[in-house]
Structures are given as C-alpha cells and as structure tokens.
XYZ file of C-alpha atoms in Angstrom:
289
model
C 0.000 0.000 0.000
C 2.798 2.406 0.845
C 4.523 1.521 -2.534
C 1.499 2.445 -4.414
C 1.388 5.622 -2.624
C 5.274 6.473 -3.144
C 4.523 5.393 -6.914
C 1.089 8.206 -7.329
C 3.263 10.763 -5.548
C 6.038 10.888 -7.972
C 3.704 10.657 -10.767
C 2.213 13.354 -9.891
C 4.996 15.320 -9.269
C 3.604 16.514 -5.590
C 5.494 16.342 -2.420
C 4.407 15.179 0.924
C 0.538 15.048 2.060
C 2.028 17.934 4.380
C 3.337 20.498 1.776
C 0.762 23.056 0.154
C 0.913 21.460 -3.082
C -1.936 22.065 -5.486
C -3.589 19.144 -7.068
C -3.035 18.684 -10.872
C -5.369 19.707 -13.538
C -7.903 17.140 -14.838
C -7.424 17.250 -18.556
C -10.572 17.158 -21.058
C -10.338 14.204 -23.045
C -9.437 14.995 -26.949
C -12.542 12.827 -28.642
C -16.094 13.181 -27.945
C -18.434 10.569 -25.931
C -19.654 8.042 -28.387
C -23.235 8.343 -28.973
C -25.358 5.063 -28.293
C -26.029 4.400 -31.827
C -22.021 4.041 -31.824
C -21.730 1.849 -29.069
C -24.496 -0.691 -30.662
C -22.618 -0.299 -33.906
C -18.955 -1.417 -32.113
C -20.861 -4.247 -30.364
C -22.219 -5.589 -33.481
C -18.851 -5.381 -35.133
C -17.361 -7.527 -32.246
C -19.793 -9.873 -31.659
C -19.634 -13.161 -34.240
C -21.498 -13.718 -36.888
C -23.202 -16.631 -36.873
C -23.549 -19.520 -40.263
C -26.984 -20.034 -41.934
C -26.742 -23.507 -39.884
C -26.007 -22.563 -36.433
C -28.801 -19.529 -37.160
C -31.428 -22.275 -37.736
C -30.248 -24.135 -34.638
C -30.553 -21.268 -32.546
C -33.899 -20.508 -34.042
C -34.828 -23.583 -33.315
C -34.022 -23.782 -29.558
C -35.827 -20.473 -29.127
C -38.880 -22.326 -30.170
C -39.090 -20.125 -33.607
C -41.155 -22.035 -36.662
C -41.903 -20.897 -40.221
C -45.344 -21.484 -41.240
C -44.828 -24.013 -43.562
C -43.548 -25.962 -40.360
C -46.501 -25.697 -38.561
C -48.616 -26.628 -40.959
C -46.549 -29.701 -41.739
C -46.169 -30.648 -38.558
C -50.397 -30.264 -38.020
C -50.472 -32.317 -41.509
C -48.531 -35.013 -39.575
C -49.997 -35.295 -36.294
C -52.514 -38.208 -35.835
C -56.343 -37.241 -35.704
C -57.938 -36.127 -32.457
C -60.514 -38.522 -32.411
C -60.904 -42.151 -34.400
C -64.301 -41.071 -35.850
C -63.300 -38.182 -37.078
C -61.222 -37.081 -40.545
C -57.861 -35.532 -39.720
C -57.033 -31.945 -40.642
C -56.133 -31.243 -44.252
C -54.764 -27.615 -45.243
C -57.716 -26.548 -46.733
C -59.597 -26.477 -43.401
C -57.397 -26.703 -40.423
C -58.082 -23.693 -39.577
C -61.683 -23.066 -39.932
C -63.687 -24.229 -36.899
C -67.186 -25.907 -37.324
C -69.564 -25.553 -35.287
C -71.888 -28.672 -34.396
C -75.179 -28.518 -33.634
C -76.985 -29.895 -30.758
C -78.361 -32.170 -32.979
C -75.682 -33.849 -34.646
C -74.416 -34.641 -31.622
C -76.985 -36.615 -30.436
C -77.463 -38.073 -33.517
C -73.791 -39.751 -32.842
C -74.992 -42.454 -30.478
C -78.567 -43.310 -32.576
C -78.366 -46.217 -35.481
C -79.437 -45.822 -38.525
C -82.071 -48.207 -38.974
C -81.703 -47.817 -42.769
C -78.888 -49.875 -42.989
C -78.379 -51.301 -39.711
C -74.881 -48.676 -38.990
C -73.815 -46.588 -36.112
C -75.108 -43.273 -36.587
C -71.702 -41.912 -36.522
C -70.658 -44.123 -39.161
C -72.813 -43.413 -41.763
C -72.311 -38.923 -40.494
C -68.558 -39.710 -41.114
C -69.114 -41.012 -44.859
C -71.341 -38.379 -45.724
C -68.860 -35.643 -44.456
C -66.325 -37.355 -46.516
C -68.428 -37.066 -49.376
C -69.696 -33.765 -49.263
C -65.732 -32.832 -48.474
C -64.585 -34.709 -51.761
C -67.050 -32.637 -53.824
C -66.195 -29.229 -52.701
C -62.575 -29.845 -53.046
C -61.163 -27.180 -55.135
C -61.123 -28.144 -58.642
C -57.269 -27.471 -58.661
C -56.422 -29.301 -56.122
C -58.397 -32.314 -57.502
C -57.690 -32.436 -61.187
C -53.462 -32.259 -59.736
C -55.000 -35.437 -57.175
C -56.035 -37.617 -60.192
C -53.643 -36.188 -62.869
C -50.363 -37.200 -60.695
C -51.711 -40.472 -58.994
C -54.369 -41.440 -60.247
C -53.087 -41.201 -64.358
C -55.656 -44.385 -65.918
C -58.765 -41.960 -64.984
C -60.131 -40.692 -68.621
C -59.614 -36.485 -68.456
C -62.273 -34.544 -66.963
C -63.284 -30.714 -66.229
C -64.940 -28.440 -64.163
C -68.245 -26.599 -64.921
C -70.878 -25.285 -63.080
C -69.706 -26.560 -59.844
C -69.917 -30.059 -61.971
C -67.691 -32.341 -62.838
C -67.639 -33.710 -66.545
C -65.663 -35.919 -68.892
C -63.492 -34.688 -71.749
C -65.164 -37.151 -74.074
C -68.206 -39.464 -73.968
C -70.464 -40.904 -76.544
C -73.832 -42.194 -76.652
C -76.092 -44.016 -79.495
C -79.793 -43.385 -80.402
C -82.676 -44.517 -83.022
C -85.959 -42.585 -84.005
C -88.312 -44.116 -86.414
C -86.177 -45.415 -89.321
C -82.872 -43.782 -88.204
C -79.761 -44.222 -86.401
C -76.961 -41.882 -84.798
C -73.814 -41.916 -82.790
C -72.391 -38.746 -81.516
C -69.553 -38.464 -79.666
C -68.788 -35.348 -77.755
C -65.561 -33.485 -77.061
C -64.171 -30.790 -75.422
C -63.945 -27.757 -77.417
C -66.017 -24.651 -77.664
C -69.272 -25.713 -79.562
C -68.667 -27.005 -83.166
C -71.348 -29.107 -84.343
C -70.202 -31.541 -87.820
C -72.784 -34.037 -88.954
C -71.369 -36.994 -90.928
C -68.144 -35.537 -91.729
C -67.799 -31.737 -92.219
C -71.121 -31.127 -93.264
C -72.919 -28.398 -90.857
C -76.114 -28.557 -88.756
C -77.663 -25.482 -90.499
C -77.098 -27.260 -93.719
C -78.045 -30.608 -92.663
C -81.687 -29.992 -90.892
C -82.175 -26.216 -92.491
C -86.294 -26.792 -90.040
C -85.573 -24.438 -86.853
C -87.529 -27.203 -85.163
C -85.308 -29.938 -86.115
C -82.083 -27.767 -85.006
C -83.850 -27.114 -81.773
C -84.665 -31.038 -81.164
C -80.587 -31.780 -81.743
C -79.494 -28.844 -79.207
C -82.314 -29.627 -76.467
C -80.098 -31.690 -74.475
C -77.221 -28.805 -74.275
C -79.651 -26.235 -72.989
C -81.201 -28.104 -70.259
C -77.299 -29.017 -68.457
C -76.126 -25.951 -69.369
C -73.266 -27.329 -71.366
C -73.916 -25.176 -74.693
C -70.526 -24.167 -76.048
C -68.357 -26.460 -73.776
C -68.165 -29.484 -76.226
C -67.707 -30.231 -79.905
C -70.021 -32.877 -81.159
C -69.405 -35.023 -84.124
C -72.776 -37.141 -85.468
C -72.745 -39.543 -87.827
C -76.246 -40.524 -88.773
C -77.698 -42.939 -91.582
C -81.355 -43.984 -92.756
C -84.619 -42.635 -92.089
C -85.685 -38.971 -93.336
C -84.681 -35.274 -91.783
C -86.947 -35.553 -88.473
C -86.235 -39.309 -87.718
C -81.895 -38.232 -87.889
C -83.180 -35.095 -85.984
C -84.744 -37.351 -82.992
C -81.913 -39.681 -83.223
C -79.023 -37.402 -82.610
C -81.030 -35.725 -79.663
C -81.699 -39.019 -78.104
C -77.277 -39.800 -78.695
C -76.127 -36.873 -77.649
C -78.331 -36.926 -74.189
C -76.969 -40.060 -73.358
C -73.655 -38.899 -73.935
C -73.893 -36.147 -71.689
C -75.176 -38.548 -69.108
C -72.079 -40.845 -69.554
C -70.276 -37.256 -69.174
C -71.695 -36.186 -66.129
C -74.444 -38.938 -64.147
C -75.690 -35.796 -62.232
C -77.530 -34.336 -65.289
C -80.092 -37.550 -65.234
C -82.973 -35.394 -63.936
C -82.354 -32.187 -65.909
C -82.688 -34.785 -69.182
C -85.257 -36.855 -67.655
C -87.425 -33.685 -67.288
C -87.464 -33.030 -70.958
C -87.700 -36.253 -72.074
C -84.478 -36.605 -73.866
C -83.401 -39.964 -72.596
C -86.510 -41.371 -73.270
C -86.419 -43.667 -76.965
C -89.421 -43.367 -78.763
C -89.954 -46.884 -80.423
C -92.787 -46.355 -82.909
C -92.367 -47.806 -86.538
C -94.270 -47.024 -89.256
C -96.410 -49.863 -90.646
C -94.804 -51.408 -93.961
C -97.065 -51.863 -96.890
C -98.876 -55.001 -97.232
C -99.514 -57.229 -99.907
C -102.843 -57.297 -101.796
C -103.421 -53.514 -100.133
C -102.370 -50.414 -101.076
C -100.724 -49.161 -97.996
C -100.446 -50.568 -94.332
C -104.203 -50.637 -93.473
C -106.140 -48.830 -96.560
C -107.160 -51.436 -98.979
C -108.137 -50.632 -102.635
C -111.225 -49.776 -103.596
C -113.859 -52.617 -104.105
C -116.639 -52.489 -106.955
C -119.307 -55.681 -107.397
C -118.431 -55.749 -111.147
C-alpha cells in the first residue's frame, strides 16, 4: 500500500501530504463521448457472426417455426378422435360448429342400414368434403396419382368428362355422336354443318335440347354420324345420342334430361305396306263388277 502511494506521488509530481501542493489539472479528453447508436454499432462489429446452420439451430431452440412448419407438422400429427377425418390444409383452420343435434345423432343407429349413426355422419362428411374440393387441387390429385382416370373438367360446380359418346334410333334412323371438349362445333357426318343438314328451326332445336337443359352449350364439340330414315327421324336420333352422352359425361344431369324427355327412346315404326293392299291398313277400292 505504501509503494502504491510512493509510486502516485512521484507521478504526480507533488510532495508530501504535508506540503501546500496544489492538485493537478484534470485534462478534457481529446474525442467526444460516443453516442449510443455508436456503441451498438462497435458491439455488433465484435460480436460473431453466426452460419446459416447454427442460425437455424438457434432458431430452433428459441422455439421459432416458419409457417410451412406448422402446418406440416399439423399435416402429420394423428387425428384427435378415431371417428373423425384428420385436418387437411384446406380447413385446419376453420372451426365448425356442431349442432346440438348432430351430436346426439352420434350415439342413434341408422335403422336404414343397420350402422352406427356416426358411421354413416362420417361417410357423408367425406363425401360432401370430396365434392367441394377445389377443382385445382383435384384435377393435380387424379392427374399425378391417379393417371388411368379418362380427363375430366370443371363446370358449373360439376364435374364432366373430356369425351363421352352415346347411341340413339328414331323411327327409321340411327346416330352416334360423340362429344368433345372444345367450344361448340357441331359436324354431322363428316364436315357437313347442322344449319345445312336440318335447315327446319324445329329440327335444329330437337338436336341442341339436351345442351340447354345441363347448361353445357358451347363447352363441347359434337361429331354425329347418322344414316337412314328422313330429316326428323336423324333429328330425334341425334337428340336421343347426344343426351346419353352427356349422361355418360356427367351422371348428375339424369334429372335435368329426364325432365325433358331426352333420354326417353321413342320406339314407334311405321307400318310397312302389305300385300294385296295399297298401304299398311287402306285397302283398294272394291266395286261388285
């Protein structure tokens, strides 16, 4: 301690505590106080900077998650209950509310078939969820694993092959159309057109019936090839063809066809002319001499 003292007082340059020696100048210092900005600056400078690696790991012990992560990890965890469907990432995070109802309903059979209730709830929630999938999300479903489907497409909320056929007969007359995608062209027989082939409004309005009543005008090309028979008996024939193609298209059109009678085949044959008369029934006429 008394070295240390001996040491200051030469520094200094005083003499002993005793003497009248004045105390030395404090001298102001030649740079100015950092500012804190500066100081957080030099800290960040010094401290080291860390690899994309160790950054994740530290993220990771801080319990810090992307969203893609939590979905995933949502994706992966096992359902909450055994009766019900597990989240998907259309709809984990909408909440549905029950009603009182459908809870009870849980624990009743269904008498119908002899199931649980909740059995036959749980197939019809997994039916109504497979129709309102998004049509996106369901045509990349079937186009990546499921490839030996035949092509389909969205419309109205319905879904609808790319290509379907169908057969019909009226009176005399036969047709097969086949249907295609496309955007509405109509060839009968080759590249002749429907205004040239029945040039009756009525007869054009028979052939297009079954396209108005699904709504489908415009969303397929339809190719007919018809033989036998006269103008109307073709015209009833390719309406009765291409309604059952649509319904091999799309099953969910059945009523909407049924309703104006386009599925139905309308059997009736004219009479042939018989021998020893001059038509079907009229006979010729008779005289006594």
């Amino acid at each position: 301690m008394r070295a240390c003292r001996i040491f200051l007082r030469r520094a200094s340059g005083s003499a002993r505590p005793g003497t009248a020696a004045s105390a030395p100048a404090l001298e102001r210092p030649k740079e100015p106080r950092p500012t804190l900005a500066e100081w957080k600056s030099r800290a960040s400078k010094q401290s080291p900077t860390l690899n994309l690696d160790e950054a994740l790991y530290v993220a990771k012990m801080a319990g810090i998650y992307t969203t893609q992560e939590v979905q995933l990890q949502i994706v992966r965890s096992p359902p909450f209950s055994p009766r019900e469907a597990p989240f998907t990432l259309e709809n984990f995070f909408e909440v549905t509310d029950r009603d009182e109802g459908a809870d009870s309903s849980l624990h009743q059979g269904d008498e119908e078939d002899g199931r649980p209730g909740w059995e036959s709830n749980l197939e019809d929630e997994k039916q109504k969820a497979f129709m309102s999938a998004h049509p996106t999300i369901h045509g990349a479903i079937e186009r990546y694993f499921r490839p030996d489907l035949p092509p389909k497409f969205w419309h109205n909320g319905e879904e609808w092959l790319a290509r379907a056929e169908g057969r019909g007969t009226r009176k005399r007359a036969s047709a097969h159309a086949v249907i295609c995608r496309g955007t509405g062209l109509f060839r009968v027989n080759g590249e002749q057109d429907m205004y040239a082939r029945w040039p009756q409004i009525y007869n054009r309005m028979d052939v297009v019936q079954p396209f108005k009543l699904t709504g489908t005008a415009g969303q397929y090309d339809v190719f007919v090839e018809v033989r036998g028979g006269g103008l109307g008996g073709q015209a009833g024939a390719t309406r009765l063809a291409v309604a059952r193609a649509l319904l091999e298209a799309n099953p969910a059109c059945h009523d909407r066809l049924q309703r104006g009678f386009c599925l139905l085949e309308d059997t009736r044959q004219k009479m042939s002319k018989q021998a020893g008369r001059a038509g079907a029934r009229k006979g010729f006429p008779w005289t006594k001499r």
